[in-house]
């Protein structure tokens, strides 16, 4: 019951969506494969959501953030 786990939650907020992850992705991007895959999958999910074209960050900026 008390094991450390990475949790991801997604909730609608106003006209958009918010995704929260308890895993410290930024600290491990590029060095830990699971962190890199999780970030990629989270970005893809949000980008595929209805209304995602309103998001200010472009695909190239998102990829650069993952490096």
Steps between C-alpha positions, in 0.01 A plus 500: 500500500780745578718450194615801302315517169465749218141613460346693211165677518313693233209734568290742297547863598277764342547450124824305532658210682770469762730203543698446820776247557660421837816365338781755466513480122706812437784378721522170313431591135767361273658290776213273600309328217174477696499875568560575133224263386255635759563860394464413132174313562358777719575764237349282226183444705450869571583595139239252371224633727216702345591869500874431530567740214441780751810402696773761464797261483583350164616147438862609455498682835359191671770282345769746606367489857547123498871526409 
